[in-house]
PDB file of C-alpha atoms in Angstrom:
ATOM      1  CA  LEU A   1       0.000   0.000   0.000  1.00  0.00           C
ATOM      2  CA  CYS A   2       2.857   2.381   0.849  1.00  0.00           C
ATOM      3  CA  TYR A   3       4.437   1.763  -2.557  1.00  0.00           C
ATOM      4  CA  TYR A   4       1.238   2.498  -4.483  1.00  0.00           C
ATOM      5  CA  THR A   5       0.608   5.607  -2.379  1.00  0.00           C
ATOM      6  CA  VAL A   6       4.076   7.083  -3.110  1.00  0.00           C
ATOM      7  CA  VAL A   7       3.892   6.258  -6.822  1.00  0.00           C
ATOM      8  CA  THR A   8       0.432   7.800  -7.113  1.00  0.00           C
ATOM      9  CA  ILE A   9       1.148  11.001  -5.146  1.00  0.00           C
ATOM     10  CA  SER A  10       4.441  11.611  -6.964  1.00  0.00           C
ATOM     11  CA  THR A  11       2.611  11.189 -10.314  1.00  0.00           C
ATOM     12  CA  VAL A  12       5.430   8.928 -11.486  1.00  0.00           C
ATOM     13  CA  GLY A  13       2.917   6.338 -12.701  1.00  0.00           C
ATOM     14  CA  TYR A  14       3.202   2.566 -12.658  1.00  0.00           C
ATOM     15  CA  GLY A  15       4.577   2.054 -16.157  1.00  0.00           C
ATOM     16  CA  ASP A  16       4.873  -1.188 -18.063  1.00  0.00           C
ATOM     17  CA  PHE A  17       7.402  -2.532 -15.568  1.00  0.00           C
ATOM     18  CA  ALA A  18       6.900  -2.462 -11.795  1.00  0.00           C
ATOM     19  CA  PRO A  19       8.811  -4.077  -8.928  1.00  0.00           C
ATOM     20  CA  ALA A  20       7.160  -7.230  -7.598  1.00  0.00           C
ATOM     21  CA  THR A  21       9.113  -7.689  -4.374  1.00  0.00           C
ATOM     22  CA  VAL A  22       8.983  -5.695  -1.160  1.00  0.00           C
ATOM     23  CA  LEU A  23      12.692  -4.829  -1.434  1.00  0.00           C
ATOM     24  CA  GLY A  24      12.247  -3.658  -5.011  1.00  0.00           C
ATOM     25  CA  ARG A  25       9.303  -1.477  -4.093  1.00  0.00           C
ATOM     26  CA  LEU A  26      11.229  -0.010  -1.161  1.00  0.00           C
ATOM     27  CA  PHE A  27      14.096   0.869  -3.503  1.00  0.00           C
ATOM     28  CA  VAL A  28      11.713   2.570  -5.951  1.00  0.00           C
ATOM     29  CA  ILE A  29      10.171   4.583  -3.100  1.00  0.00           C
ATOM     30  CA  ILE A  30      13.628   5.830  -2.079  1.00  0.00           C
ATOM     31  CA  VAL A  31      14.492   6.753  -5.678  1.00  0.00           C
ATOM     32  CA  ILE A  32      11.195   8.602  -6.171  1.00  0.00           C
ATOM     33  CA  LEU A  33      11.514  10.574  -2.932  1.00  0.00           C
ATOM     34  CA  GLY A  34      15.122  11.394  -3.749  1.00  0.00           C
ATOM     35  CA  GLY A  35      14.129  12.575  -7.219  1.00  0.00           C
ATOM     36  CA  VAL A  36      11.341  14.766  -5.873  1.00  0.00           C
ATOM     37  CA  CYS A  37      13.731  16.382  -3.370  1.00  0.00           C
ATOM     38  CA  PHE A  38      16.407  16.901  -6.031  1.00  0.00           C
ATOM     39  CA  PHE A  39      14.082  18.575  -8.523  1.00  0.00           C
ATOM     40  CA  SER A  40      12.590  20.745  -5.775  1.00  0.00           C
ATOM     41  CA  MET A  41      16.055  21.978  -4.824  1.00  0.00           C
ATOM     42  CA  GLU A  42      17.066  22.630  -8.434  1.00  0.00           C
ATOM     43  CA  THR A  43      13.804  24.451  -9.133  1.00  0.00           C
ATOM     44  CA  GLY A  44      14.482  26.679  -6.127  1.00  0.00           C
ATOM     45  CA  LYS A  45      17.966  27.476  -7.465  1.00  0.00           C
ATOM     46  CA  ILE A  46      16.562  28.383 -10.870  1.00  0.00           C
ATOM     47  CA  VAL A  47      13.979  30.682  -9.286  1.00  0.00           C
ATOM     48  CA  GLN A  48      16.743  32.326  -7.238  1.00  0.00           C
ATOM     49  CA  ILE A  49      18.874  32.894 -10.350  1.00  0.00           C
ATOM     50  CA  ILE A  50      15.929  34.484 -12.171  1.00  0.00           C
ATOM     51  CA  ARG A  51      15.167  36.702  -9.165  1.00  0.00           C
ATOM     52  CA  ARG A  52      18.798  37.821  -8.818  1.00  0.00           C
ATOM     53  CA  SER A  53      18.947  38.584 -12.530  1.00  0.00           C
ATOM     54  CA  ALA A  54      15.763  40.687 -12.327  1.00  0.00           C
ATOM     55  CA  GLU A  55      17.276  42.609  -9.393  1.00  0.00           C
ATOM     56  CA  GLY A  56      20.439  43.316 -11.381  1.00  0.00           C
ATOM     57  CA  LYS A  57      22.688  41.092  -9.246  1.00  0.00           C
ATOM     58  CA  GLY A  58      23.595  38.616 -11.957  1.00  0.00           C
ATOM     59  CA  ARG A  59      26.241  38.628 -14.677  1.00  0.00           C
ATOM     60  CA  PHE A  60      26.077  39.608 -18.316  1.00  0.00           C
ATOM     61  CA  THR A  61      26.043  36.626 -20.663  1.00  0.00           C
ATOM     62  CA  PRO A  62      26.574  37.569 -24.317  1.00  0.00           C
ATOM     63  CA  ARG A  63      24.907  35.642 -27.086  1.00  0.00           C
ATOM     64  CA  ASP A  64      28.081  35.730 -29.124  1.00  0.00           C
ATOM     65  CA  ASN A  65      31.420  35.621 -27.312  1.00  0.00           C
ATOM     66  CA  THR A  66      33.261  36.724 -30.442  1.00  0.00           C
ATOM     67  CA  LYS A  67      31.571  40.142 -30.515  1.00  0.00           C
ATOM     68  CA  GLY A  68      31.988  43.078 -28.190  1.00  0.00           C
ATOM     69  CA  HIS A  69      29.172  44.910 -26.449  1.00  0.00           C
ATOM     70  CA  VAL A  70      28.307  48.376 -25.174  1.00  0.00           C
ATOM     71  CA  LEU A  71      28.501  49.468 -21.533  1.00  0.00           C
ATOM     72  CA  VAL A  72      26.328  52.353 -20.321  1.00  0.00           C
ATOM     73  CA  ILE A  73      27.022  53.946 -16.936  1.00  0.00           C
ATOM     74  CA  GLY A  74      26.388  57.254 -15.187  1.00  0.00           C
ATOM     75  CA  GLY A  75      23.713  58.988 -13.161  1.00  0.00           C
ATOM     76  CA  GLY A  76      21.504  59.438 -16.218  1.00  0.00           C
ATOM     77  CA  ILE A  77      20.481  55.779 -16.210  1.00  0.00           C
ATOM     78  CA  THR A  78      18.259  55.835 -13.138  1.00  0.00           C
ATOM     79  CA  THR A  79      17.197  59.476 -12.921  1.00  0.00           C
ATOM     80  CA  GLY A  80      14.973  61.631 -15.037  1.00  0.00           C
ATOM     81  CA  PRO A  81      12.228  60.480 -17.412  1.00  0.00           C
ATOM     82  CA  LEU A  82      12.478  56.841 -18.415  1.00  0.00           C
ATOM     83  CA  SER A  83      11.527  57.872 -21.946  1.00  0.00           C
ATOM     84  CA  VAL A  84      14.960  59.455 -22.363  1.00  0.00           C
ATOM     85  CA  ILE A  85      16.908  56.261 -21.652  1.00  0.00           C
ATOM     86  CA  GLU A  86      14.347  54.317 -23.688  1.00  0.00           C
ATOM     87  CA  SER A  87      14.901  56.538 -26.730  1.00  0.00           C
ATOM     88  CA  PHE A  88      18.662  56.264 -26.276  1.00  0.00           C
ATOM     89  CA  LEU A  89      18.560  52.460 -26.116  1.00  0.00           C
ATOM     90  CA  LYS A  90      16.215  52.166 -29.083  1.00  0.00           C
ATOM     91  CA  SER A  91      18.450  54.345 -31.239  1.00  0.00           C
ATOM     92  CA  LEU A  92      21.473  52.339 -30.119  1.00  0.00           C
ATOM     93  CA  THR A  93      19.896  48.972 -30.950  1.00  0.00           C
ATOM     94  CA  ASP A  94      17.852  50.012 -33.971  1.00  0.00           C
ATOM     95  CA  ALA A  95      17.295  47.141 -36.414  1.00  0.00           C
ATOM     96  CA  SER A  96      18.449  49.359 -39.282  1.00  0.00           C
ATOM     97  CA  HIS A  97      22.005  48.690 -38.109  1.00  0.00           C
ATOM     98  CA  GLY A  98      21.629  45.152 -39.466  1.00  0.00           C
ATOM     99  CA  ASP A  99      24.022  42.594 -38.059  1.00  0.00           C
ATOM    100  CA  GLU A 100      25.927  45.310 -36.182  1.00  0.00           C
ATOM    101  CA  VAL A 101      23.247  45.813 -33.510  1.00  0.00           C
ATOM    102  CA  PRO A 102      25.204  45.718 -30.231  1.00  0.00           C
ATOM    103  CA  GLU A 103      24.282  43.998 -27.015  1.00  0.00           C
ATOM    104  CA  VAL A 104      24.060  46.477 -24.142  1.00  0.00           C
ATOM    105  CA  VAL A 105      24.861  46.418 -20.438  1.00  0.00           C
ATOM    106  CA  LEU A 106      23.447  49.114 -18.158  1.00  0.00           C
ATOM    107  CA  MET A 107      25.215  49.518 -14.818  1.00  0.00           C
ATOM    108  CA  ALA A 108      23.883  51.698 -12.019  1.00  0.00           C
ATOM    109  CA  SER A 109      24.432  51.921  -8.283  1.00  0.00           C
ATOM    110  CA  LYS A 110      20.912  50.883  -7.314  1.00  0.00           C
ATOM    111  CA  SER A 111      18.458  48.159  -8.164  1.00  0.00           C
ATOM    112  CA  PRO A 112      16.239  48.676 -11.208  1.00  0.00           C
ATOM    113  CA  GLY A 113      12.832  50.128 -10.534  1.00  0.00           C
ATOM    114  CA  GLU A 114       9.656  48.458 -11.703  1.00  0.00           C
ATOM    115  CA  GLU A 115       9.458  50.730 -14.746  1.00  0.00           C
ATOM    116  CA  MET A 116      12.991  49.809 -15.798  1.00  0.00           C
ATOM    117  CA  VAL A 117      12.287  46.094 -15.345  1.00  0.00           C
ATOM    118  CA  ASN A 118       9.157  46.396 -17.475  1.00  0.00           C
ATOM    119  CA  LEU A 119      11.072  48.343 -20.117  1.00  0.00           C
ATOM    120  CA  LEU A 120      13.796  45.717 -20.444  1.00  0.00           C
ATOM    121  CA  GLN A 121      11.186  42.974 -20.726  1.00  0.00           C
ATOM    122  CA  GLN A 122       9.768  44.480 -23.887  1.00  0.00           C
ATOM    123  CA  ARG A 123      10.368  42.539 -27.065  1.00  0.00           C
ATOM    124  CA  TRP A 124      12.801  44.986 -28.658  1.00  0.00           C
ATOM    125  CA  ALA A 125      14.931  45.037 -25.481  1.00  0.00           C
ATOM    126  CA  THR A 126      15.058  41.262 -25.050  1.00  0.00           C
ATOM    127  CA  ARG A 127      15.869  40.874 -28.734  1.00  0.00           C
ATOM    128  CA  ALA A 128      18.838  43.215 -28.275  1.00  0.00           C
ATOM    129  CA  ASN A 129      19.878  41.401 -25.059  1.00  0.00           C
ATOM    130  CA  ILE A 130      19.940  44.542 -22.918  1.00  0.00           C
ATOM    131  CA  LYS A 131      21.051  43.658 -19.389  1.00  0.00           C
ATOM    132  CA  TYR A 132      20.759  45.780 -16.239  1.00  0.00           C
ATOM    133  CA  LEU A 133      23.414  45.257 -13.578  1.00  0.00           C
ATOM    134  CA  TRP A 134      23.235  46.680 -10.075  1.00  0.00           C
ATOM    135  CA  GLY A 135      26.855  47.585  -9.448  1.00  0.00           C
ATOM    136  CA  ASN A 136      29.559  50.204  -9.135  1.00  0.00           C
ATOM    137  CA  PRO A 137      31.693  50.992 -12.214  1.00  0.00           C
ATOM    138  CA  THR A 138      34.608  51.794  -9.911  1.00  0.00           C
ATOM    139  CA  SER A 139      34.611  48.188  -8.661  1.00  0.00           C
ATOM    140  CA  PRO A 140      36.758  45.755 -10.692  1.00  0.00           C
ATOM    141  CA  GLN A 141      34.512  42.910  -9.531  1.00  0.00           C
ATOM    142  CA  ASP A 142      31.389  44.632 -10.849  1.00  0.00           C
ATOM    143  CA  LEU A 143      33.106  45.501 -14.121  1.00  0.00           C
ATOM    144  CA  GLU A 144      34.044  41.846 -14.451  1.00  0.00           C
ATOM    145  CA  ARG A 145      30.350  40.970 -14.113  1.00  0.00           C
ATOM    146  CA  ALA A 146      29.785  43.272 -17.097  1.00  0.00           C
ATOM    147  CA  ARG A 147      32.573  41.438 -18.985  1.00  0.00           C
ATOM    148  CA  ILE A 148      34.688  44.571 -19.255  1.00  0.00           C
ATOM    149  CA  ALA A 149      37.288  42.725 -21.329  1.00  0.00           C
ATOM    150  CA  ASN A 150      34.792  42.497 -24.193  1.00  0.00           C
ATOM    151  CA  VAL A 151      33.358  46.019 -24.007  1.00  0.00           C
ATOM    152  CA  GLU A 152      33.965  47.938 -27.224  1.00  0.00           C
ATOM    153  CA  PHE A 153      32.233  51.200 -26.388  1.00  0.00           C
ATOM    154  CA  CYS A 154      31.215  52.912 -23.153  1.00  0.00           C
ATOM    155  CA  PHE A 155      28.676  55.716 -22.783  1.00  0.00           C
ATOM    156  CA  VAL A 156      28.722  57.772 -19.588  1.00  0.00           C
ATOM    157  CA  LEU A 157      25.336  59.467 -19.278  1.00  0.00           C
ATOM    158  CA  ALA A 158      24.916  62.425 -16.952  1.00  0.00           C
ATOM    159  CA  ASP A 159      21.890  63.259 -14.839  1.00  0.00           C
ATOM    160  CA  VAL A 160      20.812  66.599 -16.315  1.00  0.00           C
ATOM    161  CA  ASN A 161      18.837  67.412 -13.156  1.00  0.00           C
ATOM    162  CA  ALA A 162      21.827  67.011 -10.833  1.00  0.00           C
ATOM    163  CA  VAL A 163      24.267  69.620  -9.564  1.00  0.00           C
ATOM    164  CA  ALA A 164      26.662  69.990 -12.500  1.00  0.00           C
ATOM    165  CA  PHE A 165      29.974  70.011 -10.625  1.00  0.00           C
ATOM    166  CA  GLN A 166      29.125  67.017  -8.438  1.00  0.00           C
ATOM    167  CA  GLU A 167      27.620  64.958 -11.276  1.00  0.00           C
ATOM    168  CA  ASP A 168      30.519  65.633 -13.620  1.00  0.00           C
ATOM    169  CA  LEU A 169      33.105  64.668 -11.006  1.00  0.00           C
ATOM    170  CA  GLN A 170      31.266  61.438 -10.200  1.00  0.00           C
ATOM    171  CA  ASN A 171      31.084  60.511 -13.873  1.00  0.00           C
ATOM    172  CA  ILE A 172      34.763  61.341 -14.340  1.00  0.00           C
ATOM    173  CA  VAL A 173      35.607  58.873 -11.559  1.00  0.00           C
ATOM    174  CA  ARG A 174      33.392  56.222 -13.168  1.00  0.00           C
ATOM    175  CA  ALA A 175      34.820  56.791 -16.623  1.00  0.00           C
ATOM    176  CA  ALA A 176      38.413  56.807 -15.387  1.00  0.00           C
ATOM    177  CA  SER A 177      37.857  53.478 -13.624  1.00  0.00           C
ATOM    178  CA  VAL A 178      36.489  51.875 -16.797  1.00  0.00           C
ATOM    179  CA  TYR A 179      39.296  53.354 -18.908  1.00  0.00           C
ATOM    180  CA  ARG A 180      41.971  52.023 -16.547  1.00  0.00           C
ATOM    181  CA  GLN A 181      40.450  48.537 -16.772  1.00  0.00           C
ATOM    182  CA  ARG A 182      40.318  48.608 -20.575  1.00  0.00           C
ATOM    183  CA  GLN A 183      42.329  51.300 -22.342  1.00  0.00           C
ATOM    184  CA  GLN A 184      41.447  49.955 -25.799  1.00  0.00           C
ATOM    185  CA  ILE A 185      37.861  51.013 -25.229  1.00  0.00           C
ATOM    186  CA  GLN A 186      36.068  53.754 -27.137  1.00  0.00           C
ATOM    187  CA  MET A 187      34.220  56.088 -24.808  1.00  0.00           C
ATOM    188  CA  LEU A 188      31.930  59.092 -24.747  1.00  0.00           C
ATOM    189  CA  VAL A 189      31.670  60.960 -21.441  1.00  0.00           C
ATOM    190  CA  MET A 190      28.740  63.339 -21.191  1.00  0.00           C
ATOM    191  CA  MET A 191      29.666  66.431 -19.157  1.00  0.00           C
ATOM    192  CA  LEU A 192      27.066  68.901 -17.923  1.00  0.00           C
ATOM    193  CA  GLU A 193      29.559  71.745 -18.189  1.00  0.00           C
ATOM    194  CA  GLY A 194      32.330  71.815 -20.774  1.00  0.00           C
ATOM    195  CA  LYS A 195      34.724  73.540 -18.392  1.00  0.00           C
ATOM    196  CA  HIS A 196      34.907  70.328 -16.344  1.00  0.00           C
ATOM    197  CA  ILE A 197      36.490  68.418 -19.234  1.00  0.00           C
ATOM    198  CA  ARG A 198      39.910  69.492 -17.975  1.00  0.00           C
ATOM    199  CA  PHE A 199      39.317  67.444 -14.814  1.00  0.00           C
ATOM    200  CA  ALA A 200      38.583  64.408 -16.951  1.00  0.00           C
ATOM    201  CA  VAL A 201      41.831  64.924 -18.856  1.00  0.00           C
ATOM    202  CA  GLN A 202      43.720  65.196 -15.569  1.00  0.00           C
ATOM    203  CA  ALA A 203      42.129  61.855 -14.544  1.00  0.00           C
ATOM    204  CA  GLY A 204      43.607  60.217 -17.641  1.00  0.00           C
ATOM    205  CA  ILE A 205      40.632  60.316 -19.979  1.00  0.00           C
ATOM    206  CA  PRO A 206      41.514  61.486 -23.518  1.00  0.00           C
ATOM    207  CA  GLU A 207      39.906  64.844 -24.260  1.00  0.00           C
ATOM    208  CA  PRO A 208      38.230  63.685 -27.536  1.00  0.00           C
ATOM    209  CA  MET A 209      36.211  61.206 -25.467  1.00  0.00           C
ATOM    210  CA  CYS A 210      34.527  64.017 -23.510  1.00  0.00           C
ATOM    211  CA  ALA A 211      31.606  66.127 -24.632  1.00  0.00           C
ATOM    212  CA  GLY A 212      30.043  69.078 -22.804  1.00  0.00           C
ATOM    213  CA  LEU A 213      26.394  70.043 -23.088  1.00  0.00           C
TER     214      LEU A 213
END
């Protein structure tokens, strides 16, 4: 009775072949219970991975390891109207680019809001493999999560609503950290005030990579 109860509840089914002895049925019960426990544990791990990825705590996994991708950092990612970053991303990943549409990693110092999560779940964003990472661009570990070694271009977007001097200095620090990790990278650093470009140059960022508003 115990054997038939376990087989029925587990939905394994009796199959064409079934153990006839008590020892055989006991062995099958152990295997079934072990299998149920194993799949429950693995399902929990998968759910945890999905949750961490949605919170921006995962790693970027490119679809093609032979191609580089774009890294976007700066205060402009998480502040201001979401429509601005949406327009930027759509222009960056427009299908008119053909096979040259880049994969994109967004990195910001806080978890993505609900609006950002919903945005990146839209079809055009998933097709372009746009990934949000909750991290600090000044951290080598976080840059490794973004696969900094394969980044071809980096955009540093400024928060246009922030205090210009403070925002520009913060973005200079972020940009300088990325540039030190990968000096072959192409970069565009958005500065709220052009006069602050000299600070970026002093931090080791080439002047042609900086643009003032």
